[in-house]
Coordinates of C-alpha atoms and ligand atoms in Angstrom, one line a residue:
Chain Z
X14 CA 40.1 15.5 -11.6
X15 CA 39.8 12.0 -12.4
X16 CA 36.1 10.7 -13.2
X17 CA 36.6 7.3 -11.8
X18 CA 39.6 6.2 -9.2
X19 CA 39.3 2.5 -7.8
X20 CA 41.6 2.3 -4.8
X21 CA 42.5 -1.2 -3.3
X22 CA 39.2 -2.5 -4.4
X23 CA 38.3 -6.2 -3.4
X24 CA 34.8 -7.8 -4.2
X25 CA 34.0 -11.1 -2.8
X26 CA 30.3 -12.5 -3.5
X27 CA 28.4 -14.0 -0.9
X28 CA 29.4 -17.6 -2.0
X29 CA 33.0 -16.8 -1.3
X30 CA 34.0 -16.2 -4.8
X31 CA 36.7 -13.4 -5.3
X32 CA 35.4 -11.7 -8.5
X33 CA 38.0 -8.9 -8.0
X34 CA 41.3 -8.4 -5.8
X35 CA 42.8 -5.0 -5.2
X36 CA 41.9 -3.1 -8.2
X37 CA 43.8 0.1 -8.6
X38 CA 43.2 2.1 -11.7
X39 CA 42.1 5.8 -12.5
X40 CA 40.0 7.1 -15.7
X41 CA 40.4 10.8 -16.5
X42 CA 37.5 12.8 -16.9
X43 CA 36.5 12.8 -20.7
X44 CA 38.8 9.6 -21.3
X45 CA 37.6 6.5 -23.2
X46 CA 38.7 3.2 -22.5
X47 CA 38.1 -0.8 -22.7
X48 CA 38.2 -3.0 -20.1
X49 CA 38.8 -6.7 -21.5
X50 CA 39.7 -10.1 -20.0
X51 CA 38.7 -13.7 -20.1
X52 CA 35.2 -14.9 -19.1
X53 CA 34.8 -14.4 -15.3
X54 CA 37.6 -12.1 -15.2
X55 CA 35.3 -9.8 -13.3
X56 CA 34.3 -7.0 -15.7
X57 CA 30.8 -7.0 -15.2
X58 CA 31.3 -6.9 -11.4
X59 CA 33.8 -4.0 -11.9
X60 CA 31.0 -2.0 -13.9
X61 CA 28.2 -3.3 -11.2
X62 CA 30.3 -1.4 -8.8
X63 CA 30.0 1.9 -10.9
X64 CA 26.4 1.4 -11.0
X65 CA 26.2 0.4 -7.5
X66 CA 24.2 -3.0 -8.3
X67 CA 27.1 -4.1 -5.7
X68 CA 29.2 -2.7 -3.1
X69 CA 33.1 -3.2 -2.9
X70 CA 33.8 -5.8 0.0
X71 CA 37.2 -3.6 0.5
X72 CA 38.6 -0.5 -1.0
X73 CA 37.4 2.6 -2.3
X74 CA 35.4 3.6 -5.7
X75 CA 35.3 6.8 -6.5
X76 CA 33.2 8.6 -9.1
X77 CA 33.7 12.5 -9.6
X78 CA 33.7 13.6 -6.0
X79 CA 31.5 10.5 -4.4
X80 CA 32.7 7.4 -2.6
X81 CA 30.1 4.5 -3.8
X82 CA 31.5 2.3 -1.0
X83 CA 29.9 4.3 1.7
X84 CA 27.2 5.9 -0.2
X85 CA 23.8 6.5 1.3
X86 CA 21.2 4.2 0.2
X87 CA 18.9 7.0 -0.4
X88 CA 21.9 8.8 -2.4
X89 CA 21.7 5.8 -4.8
X90 CA 18.9 7.1 -7.2
X91 CA 19.9 10.6 -7.7
X92 CA 23.7 9.0 -8.6
X93 CA 22.2 6.5 -10.9
X94 CA 20.2 9.1 -12.6
X95 CA 23.7 10.9 -13.5
X96 CA 24.8 7.8 -15.3
X97 CA 24.3 6.5 -18.4
X98 CA 24.4 2.7 -18.9
X99 CA 24.3 0.4 -21.9
X100 CA 23.5 -3.0 -21.7
X101 CA 24.5 -6.2 -23.9
X102 CA 20.8 -7.2 -24.3
X103 CA 19.8 -3.6 -24.6
X104 CA 17.0 -4.0 -21.9
X105 CA 14.6 -2.2 -23.9
X106 CA 11.0 -2.6 -22.4
X107 CA 9.1 -4.4 -25.1
X108 CA 5.5 -3.1 -23.9
X109 CA 6.3 0.6 -25.2
X110 CA 7.5 2.5 -28.0
X111 CA 11.0 3.4 -28.8
X112 CA 9.8 7.0 -27.9
X113 CA 8.6 6.1 -24.5
X114 CA 11.7 3.8 -23.8
X115 CA 14.1 6.7 -24.1
X116 CA 12.2 8.9 -22.1
X117 CA 11.9 6.9 -19.2
X118 CA 15.2 7.9 -17.6
X119 CA 14.2 11.7 -18.2
X120 CA 10.7 11.0 -16.8
X121 CA 12.3 9.4 -13.8
X122 CA 14.6 12.5 -13.4
X123 CA 11.6 14.7 -13.3
X124 CA 11.7 16.7 -16.6
X125 CA 8.6 18.1 -18.2
X126 CA 6.7 16.8 -21.0
X127 CA 7.7 19.3 -23.4
X128 CA 11.7 18.7 -22.5
X129 CA 11.2 15.2 -22.9
X130 CA 9.7 15.3 -26.4
X131 CA 12.5 17.8 -27.5
X132 CA 15.6 15.6 -26.0
X133 CA 14.4 12.1 -26.8
X134 CA 14.0 13.6 -30.4
X135 CA 17.6 15.1 -30.4
X136 CA 19.1 11.5 -28.8
X137 CA 17.3 9.6 -31.6
X138 CA 18.9 11.8 -34.2
X139 CA 22.3 11.2 -32.8
X140 CA 22.1 7.5 -33.3
X141 CA 20.4 8.1 -36.8
X142 CA 16.9 6.4 -35.9
X143 CA 14.8 9.5 -35.8
X144 CA 12.0 7.4 -37.8
X145 CA 11.8 4.7 -35.5
X146 CA 10.4 6.9 -32.7
X147 CA 6.9 5.0 -32.4
X148 CA 7.9 1.6 -33.4
X149 CA 7.9 -1.3 -31.0
X150 CA 11.7 -2.2 -30.1
X151 CA 10.7 -5.8 -30.9
X152 CA 10.0 -4.6 -34.5
X153 CA 13.6 -3.6 -35.2
X154 CA 17.2 -5.4 -35.7
X155 CA 19.7 -6.0 -33.3
X156 CA 21.7 -3.2 -34.3
X157 CA 18.9 -0.7 -34.2
X158 CA 17.6 -2.2 -30.9
X159 CA 21.1 -1.1 -29.5
X160 CA 21.2 2.1 -31.2
X161 CA 18.1 2.8 -29.1
X162 CA 19.5 1.4 -25.8
X163 CA 22.4 3.7 -26.4
X164 CA 20.1 7.0 -27.3
X165 CA 18.4 5.9 -23.8
X166 CA 21.7 5.9 -22.2
X167 CA 22.8 9.3 -23.4
X168 CA 19.5 11.2 -23.5
X169 CA 19.9 13.0 -20.3
X170 CA 23.8 14.0 -21.1
X171 CA 25.8 12.1 -18.5
X172 CA 29.1 12.7 -17.9
X173 CA 29.8 9.1 -17.6
X174 CA 28.8 6.5 -19.9
X175 CA 29.4 2.6 -19.3
X176 CA 28.7 -0.6 -21.4
X177 CA 28.6 -4.2 -20.8
X178 CA 29.3 -5.8 -23.8
X179 CA 27.5 -3.5 -26.2
X180 CA 28.5 -5.1 -29.1
X181 CA 28.2 -8.9 -27.5
X182 CA 25.4 -10.0 -30.1
X183 CA 26.4 -8.2 -33.1
X184 CA 28.5 -8.9 -36.5
X185 CA 31.9 -7.2 -36.7
X186 CA 30.5 -4.4 -39.2
X187 CA 27.7 -3.1 -36.8
X188 CA 29.9 -3.5 -33.7
X189 CA 32.3 -1.0 -35.1
X190 CA 29.0 1.2 -35.9
X191 CA 28.2 1.2 -32.3
X192 CA 31.9 1.8 -31.5
X193 CA 32.3 4.7 -33.5
X194 CA 29.2 6.2 -31.7
X195 CA 30.4 5.7 -28.5
X196 CA 33.5 7.6 -29.6
X197 CA 31.4 10.4 -30.9
X198 CA 30.0 11.0 -27.6
X199 CA 33.1 10.8 -26.1
X200 CA 34.8 13.5 -28.5
X201 CA 32.1 15.8 -26.8
X202 CA 33.4 15.4 -23.5
X203 CA 31.6 12.2 -21.9
X204 CA 33.9 9.7 -20.1
X205 CA 33.3 6.4 -21.7
X206 CA 34.1 3.1 -20.3
X207 CA 33.3 -0.3 -22.3
X208 CA 33.5 -3.8 -21.0
X209 CA 34.2 -6.2 -24.1
X210 CA 35.6 -9.4 -25.2
X211 CA 36.3 -8.2 -28.8
X212 CA 39.8 -7.7 -29.0
X213 CA 40.0 -7.4 -32.6
X214 CA 37.8 -4.2 -32.4
X215 CA 40.1 -2.8 -29.2
X216 CA 42.9 -3.1 -31.7
X217 CA 41.4 -0.9 -34.3
X218 CA 39.9 1.7 -31.8
X219 CA 43.3 3.1 -30.4
X220 CA 42.2 3.9 -26.8
X221 CA 43.4 3.0 -23.6
X222 CA 43.0 -0.7 -22.6
X223 CA 42.4 -2.1 -19.1
X224 CA 42.8 -5.7 -18.8
X225 CA 41.5 -7.8 -16.0
X226 CA 42.8 -11.4 -15.2
X227 CA 41.2 -13.5 -12.6
X228 CA 40.0 -10.0 -10.7
X229 CA 43.2 -8.7 -11.0
X230 CA 43.9 -5.5 -12.9
X231 CA 47.0 -5.8 -15.8
X232 CA 48.6 -2.6 -16.1
X233 CA 49.4 -2.1 -19.9
Chain D
X18 CA 40.5 14.7 -2.4
X19 CA 40.2 18.2 -1.1
X20 CA 37.0 19.9 -0.2
X21 CA 37.7 22.9 -2.9
X22 CA 37.4 20.3 -5.5
X23 CA 34.2 18.7 -4.2
X24 CA 31.8 21.4 -4.0
X25 CA 31.3 22.7 -7.6
X26 CA 30.0 19.4 -8.9
X27 CA 28.2 18.1 -5.9
X28 CA 26.0 21.4 -6.8
X29 CA 25.4 19.9 -10.3
X30 CA 25.5 16.5 -9.7
X31 CA 23.2 15.8 -12.8
X32 CA 24.7 17.3 -15.8
X33 CA 21.6 16.8 -17.7
X34 CA 20.2 19.2 -15.5
X35 CA 22.1 22.2 -16.6
X36 CA 20.5 24.7 -18.6
X37 CA 17.0 23.1 -17.2
X38 CA 15.8 25.0 -14.3
X39 CA 13.0 23.8 -12.0
X40 CA 11.3 26.1 -9.7
X41 CA 9.2 24.6 -6.8
X42 CA 5.8 25.2 -8.5
X43 CA 7.2 23.3 -11.6
X44 CA 8.0 20.4 -9.5
X45 CA 4.6 20.5 -7.8
X46 CA 3.0 20.6 -11.4
X47 CA 5.0 17.9 -12.7
X48 CA 4.7 15.7 -9.5
X49 CA 0.8 16.2 -10.0
X50 CA 1.0 15.5 -13.5
X51 CA 2.7 12.3 -12.8
X52 CA 0.4 11.2 -10.2
X53 CA -2.6 11.9 -12.6
X54 CA -0.6 9.8 -15.3
X55 CA -0.1 6.9 -12.9
X56 CA -3.4 6.8 -11.5
X57 CA -4.9 6.5 -15.2
X58 CA -2.6 4.3 -16.3
X59 CA -3.2 1.9 -13.5
X60 CA -6.9 2.0 -14.4
X61 CA -6.6 1.4 -18.0
X62 CA -4.3 -1.9 -17.2
X63 CA -7.1 -2.7 -14.7
X64 CA -10.0 -2.6 -17.5
X65 CA -7.4 -4.1 -20.1
X66 CA -7.9 -7.6 -18.2
X67 CA -11.5 -8.1 -17.3
X68 CA -11.5 -11.7 -16.5
X69 CA -8.6 -11.8 -14.1
X70 CA -9.8 -8.4 -12.5
X71 CA -13.3 -8.8 -12.3
X72 CA -12.2 -12.6 -10.3
X73 CA -10.3 -10.1 -7.7
X74 CA -12.9 -7.4 -7.4
X75 CA -15.5 -10.1 -6.9
X76 CA -13.6 -11.6 -4.3
X77 CA -13.0 -8.1 -2.6
X78 CA -17.0 -7.2 -2.9
X79 CA -18.1 -10.3 -1.1
X80 CA -15.2 -9.6 1.6
X81 CA -16.2 -6.4 2.2
X82 CA -19.9 -6.9 1.9
X83 CA -20.3 -9.1 4.9
X84 CA -18.8 -6.5 7.4
X85 CA -20.9 -3.8 5.6
X86 CA -23.9 -5.8 5.8
X87 CA -23.5 -6.7 9.6
X88 CA -23.0 -3.2 10.4
X89 CA -26.1 -2.2 8.8
X90 CA -28.0 -4.6 10.8
X91 CA -26.4 -3.5 14.1
X92 CA -27.0 0.1 13.4
X93 CA -30.7 -1.0 12.8
X94 CA -31.0 -2.9 16.0
X95 CA -29.5 0.0 18.0
X96 CA -32.1 2.3 16.6
X97 CA -34.7 -0.4 17.8
X98 CA -34.0 -0.7 21.5
X99 CA -34.1 2.7 23.3
X100 CA -31.7 2.8 26.2
X101 CA -34.1 4.3 29.1
X102 CA -36.9 1.5 28.4
X103 CA -34.4 -1.3 28.4
X104 CA -33.6 -0.9 32.1
X105 CA -35.2 -4.1 33.4
X106 CA -37.4 -3.7 35.8
X107 CA -38.5 -5.9 38.8
X108 CA -42.1 -5.3 40.3
X109 CA -42.4 -7.4 43.4
X110 CA -46.3 -8.1 44.2
X111 CA -46.7 -8.3 48.2
X112 CA -49.5 -10.6 49.5
X113 CA -52.9 -8.6 50.0
X114 CA -52.6 -9.3 53.8
X115 CA -49.7 -7.5 54.6
X116 CA -50.4 -4.9 57.0
X117 CA -49.1 -0.9 55.9
X118 CA -46.6 -0.8 58.4
X119 CA -44.9 -3.9 57.1
X120 CA -45.4 -2.9 53.5
X121 CA -43.4 0.3 54.4
X122 CA -41.0 -1.6 56.4
X123 CA -40.1 -4.1 53.4
X124 CA -39.7 -1.0 50.7
X125 CA -37.6 0.7 53.2
X126 CA -35.2 -2.1 53.5
X127 CA -35.0 -2.4 49.9
X128 CA -34.0 1.4 49.8
X129 CA -31.0 0.7 51.6
X130 CA -29.7 -2.1 49.4
X131 CA -27.1 -0.7 47.1
X132 CA -27.7 -3.3 44.2
X133 CA -31.0 -1.0 43.5
X134 CA -31.0 1.8 41.5
X135 CA -34.5 2.7 42.6
X136 CA -37.2 1.6 44.6
X137 CA -40.9 2.7 44.0
X138 CA -43.6 1.8 46.5
X139 CA -47.2 1.8 44.8
X140 CA -49.3 1.5 48.1
X141 CA -52.8 -0.6 47.6
X142 CA -54.5 3.3 48.1
X143 CA -52.3 5.0 45.4
X144 CA -52.8 2.2 43.3
X145 CA -56.3 2.4 43.4
X146 CA -56.5 5.9 42.9
X147 CA -54.1 5.5 39.9
X148 CA -56.5 2.8 38.6
X149 CA -59.9 5.0 38.8
X150 CA -57.9 7.6 37.0
X151 CA -56.5 5.8 34.4
X152 CA -58.9 2.9 33.6
X153 CA -62.7 3.3 32.4
X154 CA -63.1 0.7 34.8
X155 CA -62.4 2.6 37.7
X156 CA -65.8 2.3 38.8
X157 CA -65.5 -1.4 39.6
X158 CA -63.4 -0.8 42.7
X159 CA -66.5 0.6 44.4
X160 CA -67.9 -3.0 44.2
X161 CA -65.6 -4.3 46.9
X162 CA -65.9 -3.4 50.7
X163 CA -62.0 -3.1 51.1
X164 CA -59.1 -2.5 48.5
X165 CA -58.4 -5.5 46.6
X166 CA -55.1 -4.5 45.1
X167 CA -52.1 -5.5 46.7
X168 CA -49.0 -3.3 47.3
X169 CA -46.5 -3.2 44.7
X170 CA -42.6 -2.4 45.0
X171 CA -41.3 -1.5 41.5
X172 CA -37.3 -2.1 41.7
X173 CA -34.8 -1.0 39.3
X174 CA -31.6 -3.2 39.8
X175 CA -28.1 -1.8 39.3
X176 CA -26.9 -5.2 37.6
X177 CA -28.8 -5.8 34.2
X178 CA -27.3 -9.4 33.3
X179 CA -30.1 -12.0 32.8
X180 CA -28.4 -14.3 35.6
X181 CA -28.1 -11.6 38.4
X182 CA -31.8 -10.6 37.5
X183 CA -32.7 -14.2 38.1
X184 CA -30.8 -14.5 41.0
X185 CA -32.4 -11.5 42.3
X186 CA -36.0 -12.7 41.7
X187 CA -35.1 -15.9 43.8
X188 CA -34.0 -14.0 46.7
X189 CA -37.3 -11.7 46.3
X190 CA -39.7 -14.8 46.5
X191 CA -37.7 -15.8 49.9
X192 CA -39.4 -12.9 51.8
X193 CA -42.5 -14.3 53.2
X194 CA -44.6 -11.3 52.2
X195 CA -43.8 -11.5 48.8
X196 CA -46.7 -12.9 46.4
X197 CA -44.9 -12.8 43.1
X198 CA -42.4 -11.2 41.5
X199 CA -42.4 -10.2 37.7
X200 CA -39.7 -9.7 35.5
X201 CA -42.0 -8.8 32.4
X202 CA -38.9 -7.2 30.2
X203 CA -36.9 -10.3 30.8
X204 CA -36.9 -10.9 26.7
X205 CA -35.5 -7.5 26.2
X206 CA -32.7 -8.5 28.2
X207 CA -32.3 -11.5 26.2
X208 CA -32.3 -9.6 23.1
X209 CA -29.9 -6.9 24.5
X210 CA -27.3 -10.2 24.9
X211 CA -28.0 -11.6 21.6
X212 CA -27.2 -8.1 20.3
X213 CA -24.3 -8.0 22.4
X214 CA -23.0 -11.0 21.1
X215 CA -24.0 -10.7 17.5
X216 CA -21.7 -7.1 17.7
X217 CA -18.8 -8.8 18.7
X218 CA -19.2 -11.9 16.1
X219 CA -19.5 -8.9 13.5
X220 CA -16.3 -7.2 14.9
X221 CA -14.2 -10.5 14.7
X222 CA -15.5 -11.4 11.3
X223 CA -15.0 -7.7 9.8
X224 CA -11.3 -8.0 11.2
X225 CA -10.4 -11.4 9.7
X226 CA -12.4 -10.0 6.0
X227 CA -10.6 -6.9 6.3
X228 CA -7.1 -8.8 6.4
X229 CA -8.8 -11.1 3.8
X230 CA -9.1 -7.8 1.5
X231 CA -5.6 -6.8 2.3
X232 CA -4.1 -10.4 1.0
X233 CA -6.1 -10.8 -1.8
X234 CA -4.8 -7.4 -2.9
X235 CA -1.8 -8.2 -1.9
X236 CA -1.6 -11.3 -4.0
X237 CA -2.8 -9.7 -6.8
X238 CA -0.4 -6.8 -7.0
X239 CA 2.2 -9.6 -6.5
X240 CA 1.2 -11.3 -10.1
X241 CA 1.2 -7.6 -11.5
X242 CA 4.9 -7.0 -9.9
X243 CA 5.8 -10.5 -11.4
X244 CA 4.8 -9.5 -14.8
X245 CA 6.6 -6.2 -14.7
X246 CA 9.8 -7.2 -13.2
X247 CA 11.8 -6.0 -16.0
X248 CA 10.3 -2.7 -16.0
X249 CA 11.0 -2.2 -12.3
X250 CA 14.5 -3.7 -12.4
X251 CA 15.4 -1.2 -15.5
X252 CA 13.6 1.8 -13.8
X253 CA 15.5 1.5 -10.6
X254 CA 19.1 1.0 -12.6
X255 CA 18.2 4.3 -14.2
X256 CA 17.8 6.2 -10.8
X257 CA 14.1 5.7 -10.1
X258 CA 13.4 6.1 -6.3
X259 CA 11.5 3.3 -4.4
X260 CA 8.5 5.8 -4.4
X261 CA 8.7 6.1 -8.4
X262 CA 8.5 2.1 -8.5
X263 CA 5.9 1.7 -5.7
X264 CA 3.3 4.4 -7.3
X265 CA 1.7 2.7 -10.3
X266 CA 1.3 -0.7 -8.1
X267 CA -0.1 1.6 -5.3
X268 CA -2.8 3.1 -7.8
X269 CA -3.7 -0.4 -8.9
X270 CA -4.5 -1.6 -5.3
X271 CA -6.3 1.8 -4.4
X272 CA -8.4 1.1 -7.8
X273 CA -9.0 -2.4 -6.7
X274 CA -10.5 -1.6 -3.4
X275 CA -12.5 1.2 -4.6
X276 CA -14.1 -0.8 -7.4
X277 CA -14.5 -3.7 -4.8
X278 CA -16.1 -1.5 -2.2
X279 CA -18.6 -0.1 -5.0
X280 CA -19.5 -3.5 -5.8
X281 CA -19.7 -4.7 -2.4
X282 CA -22.4 -1.4 -1.6
X283 CA -24.4 -3.0 -4.5
X284 CA -24.3 -6.4 -3.0
X285 CA -25.2 -4.8 0.5
X286 CA -28.2 -3.4 -1.0
X287 CA -29.5 -6.7 -2.3
X288 CA -29.1 -8.3 0.8
X289 CA -30.8 -6.0 2.7
X290 CA -33.6 -6.1 0.4
X291 CA -34.0 -9.7 0.7
X292 CA -34.0 -9.4 4.7
X293 CA -36.2 -6.6 4.7
X294 CA -39.8 -8.1 5.1
X295 CA -38.8 -11.1 7.3
X296 CA -37.3 -8.5 9.6
X297 CA -39.8 -6.2 9.6
X298 CA -42.5 -9.0 10.5
X299 CA -40.5 -10.2 13.2
X300 CA -39.8 -6.7 14.8
X301 CA -43.5 -5.1 14.5
X302 CA -44.6 -8.1 16.1
X303 CA -42.6 -6.9 19.2
X304 CA -41.6 -3.5 18.9
X305 CA -44.4 -1.8 16.8
X306 CA -43.5 0.0 13.6
X307 CA -40.1 -0.6 11.8
X308 CA -38.2 0.9 9.1
X309 CA -35.3 -0.9 7.7
X310 CA -32.2 2.0 7.1
X311 CA -29.7 1.3 4.7
X312 CA -26.2 1.9 4.7
X313 CA -26.5 5.9 4.7
X314 CA -24.4 8.3 3.2
X315 CA -21.9 7.8 6.1
X316 CA -21.7 4.3 5.7
X317 CA -21.2 4.1 2.1
X318 CA -18.5 6.6 2.5
X319 CA -16.9 4.4 5.0
X320 CA -17.1 1.4 3.1
X321 CA -15.5 3.0 -0.1
X322 CA -12.9 4.6 2.5
X323 CA -12.0 1.1 4.0
X324 CA -11.8 -0.6 0.5
X325 CA -9.4 2.1 -0.9
X326 CA -7.4 1.8 2.1
X327 CA -7.1 -1.8 2.5
X328 CA -6.3 -1.7 -1.4
X329 CA -3.6 0.6 -1.2
X330 CA -1.9 -0.9 2.2
X331 CA -2.2 -4.5 0.2
X332 CA -0.1 -3.2 -2.4
X333 CA 2.1 -1.4 -0.3
X334 CA 2.9 -4.7 1.6
X335 CA 3.6 -6.4 -1.9
X336 CA 5.6 -4.0 -3.1
X337 CA 7.7 -3.4 -0.3
X338 CA 8.4 -7.2 0.1
X339 CA 9.6 -7.0 -3.7
X340 CA 11.4 -4.1 -3.5
X341 CA 14.1 -5.3 -1.0
X342 CA 15.5 -8.1 -3.6
X343 CA 17.0 -5.0 -5.7
X344 CA 19.2 -3.7 -3.1
X345 CA 22.9 -3.4 -3.5
X346 CA 24.9 -5.9 -1.5
Ligands
ATP8 N1 26.3 -12.5 -7.9 C1 27.5 -13.3 -7.9 N2 27.5 -14.2 -7.1 C2 28.3 -15.2 -7.1 N3 29.5 -15.0 -8.0 C3 29.2 -14.2 -9.0 C4 28.1 -13.5 -9.0 N4 28.2 -12.7 -10.1 C5 29.5 -13.2 -10.6 N5 30.1 -14.3 -9.7 C6 31.3 -14.7 -10.5 O1 32.4 -13.8 -10.4 C7 33.1 -14.0 -11.3 C8 33.2 -12.4 -12.2 O2 32.0 -12.4 -12.8 P1 31.8 -11.4 -14.1 O3 30.6 -11.3 -14.5 O4 32.2 -10.1 -13.2 O5 32.6 -12.0 -15.1 P2 33.0 -11.0 -16.5 O6 34.3 -10.7 -16.6 O7 31.9 -10.1 -16.7 O8 32.6 -12.6 -17.5 P3 32.0 -12.4 -18.9 O9 32.7 -12.1 -19.9 O10 31.6 -13.8 -19.2 O11 30.7 -11.5 -18.9 C9 32.7 -15.1 -12.2 O12 33.6 -16.4 -11.7 C10 31.3 -15.1 -11.5 O13 30.7 -16.5 -11.7
MG9 MG1 30.2 -9.8 -17.9

């Protein structure tokens, strides 16, 4: 079964701008793919449809067996709890420790405190930052912050991992590190979709590439 | 997509939950732990910013103290005025020359009027007997050849408002045999009227101030939300429900309301101490012994409950308004 299926998806913003025009594509379960295209091509818009921050104007967006275009509002929280999302500016909360940041999705999903402790440390271990547990995110380097953001996205073992420009603020070496981290999660079965500008990096990685051009999907 | 494909993953939409079974008791325990945590966290945050929090609390305390104070005064006034004695009575004194037959006729005519609740005739003889019995000066009556006491008719009118009592007094004067008409509890009626308008003003004022409490809390929480927008947005993106997002702010509102109410109770007692002695002087002059009552247990509980409910409600208003901006379009 495909993990993600876009069927004739268009998105027109309230101001009349067409960000996506009849986009069709499928991503298999366990696949890893890059989403690229010029600035304003619609990459973030496409990911926002997947996180249900936006709804499509036309067409269907399927994630697993759920059609996001018509999903009831009350089911959005449950759906979002099943996703892992990484942001370009990592969006860590600066009024709490690294541990508390990573614990947040687990608390929201209702895990017990013991469980949370174990899972947060396991996630920190996976991104190689076990010692940063009680640090404030502001005290970490850009690359470390992004790793914490990734730890937070994978702490609940999501089936689907989405990232919007996860390496946008990092130098090439750190970017490669981060991408290899995503590859690790993909190797254990997680479906991964990453939006990025970084063509050089994409070429090194040998994964499927989806290209958006003025809101249309170019199939390669 | 076929139904056969749908069912397995619907049962397990959250992969993280695999190998992590939650019983109902567990869920309840976690839910309560969550609430305890949020309540404590909201309290800590409130205590961490004493300057602005104190400002809000004083506003709430004043807004809650005024209705609480008025309510206490009302309870005190009501205890002052026993209802049966408040019934205004008219004493109609007939001219001494009126003969017994005519007196009888007049009182019977009054019995027929339906604007009177009761009519009681005290004939000169009954009056004299009463006088002899009750007064040490009863012997004085023996000095007179004929009974000097006039016939008196005591009336309890149906209408108690001062205006109609006065009209009735006038109309009774118009009867030829009537000497005087006394409305000696007139002032009590006036007091009742004053109390009545005082009660009404208190109710209106209380409603306005309750609204003030609601708005003050809503405004405070709005600022608080503004400072935590990133946290709210990130939580929602991770699948927090609106209930989850609302919870810390509802607790903050609850604490504000409760502490505001506690402070207001202190203010109410201070105000009562200030008015106690002048009030006692005034009432003892007219009504005898008077003991000023405080809010009482029930009053204290009511003010605390009112403060908490308004605080919670104000916070709910503020959060609900903000949450709509995060809905998907
Ligand atoms: N909320 C919005 N309202 C109106 N127009 C929007 C909105 N969000 C995005 N757009 C427009 O839609 C188009 C696609 O935006 P999007 O953010 O998806 O591009 P992108 O491919 O992610 O670009 P970048 O590489 O710069 O991040 C842009 O022209 C943008 O101006
Ligand atoms: Mg973008």
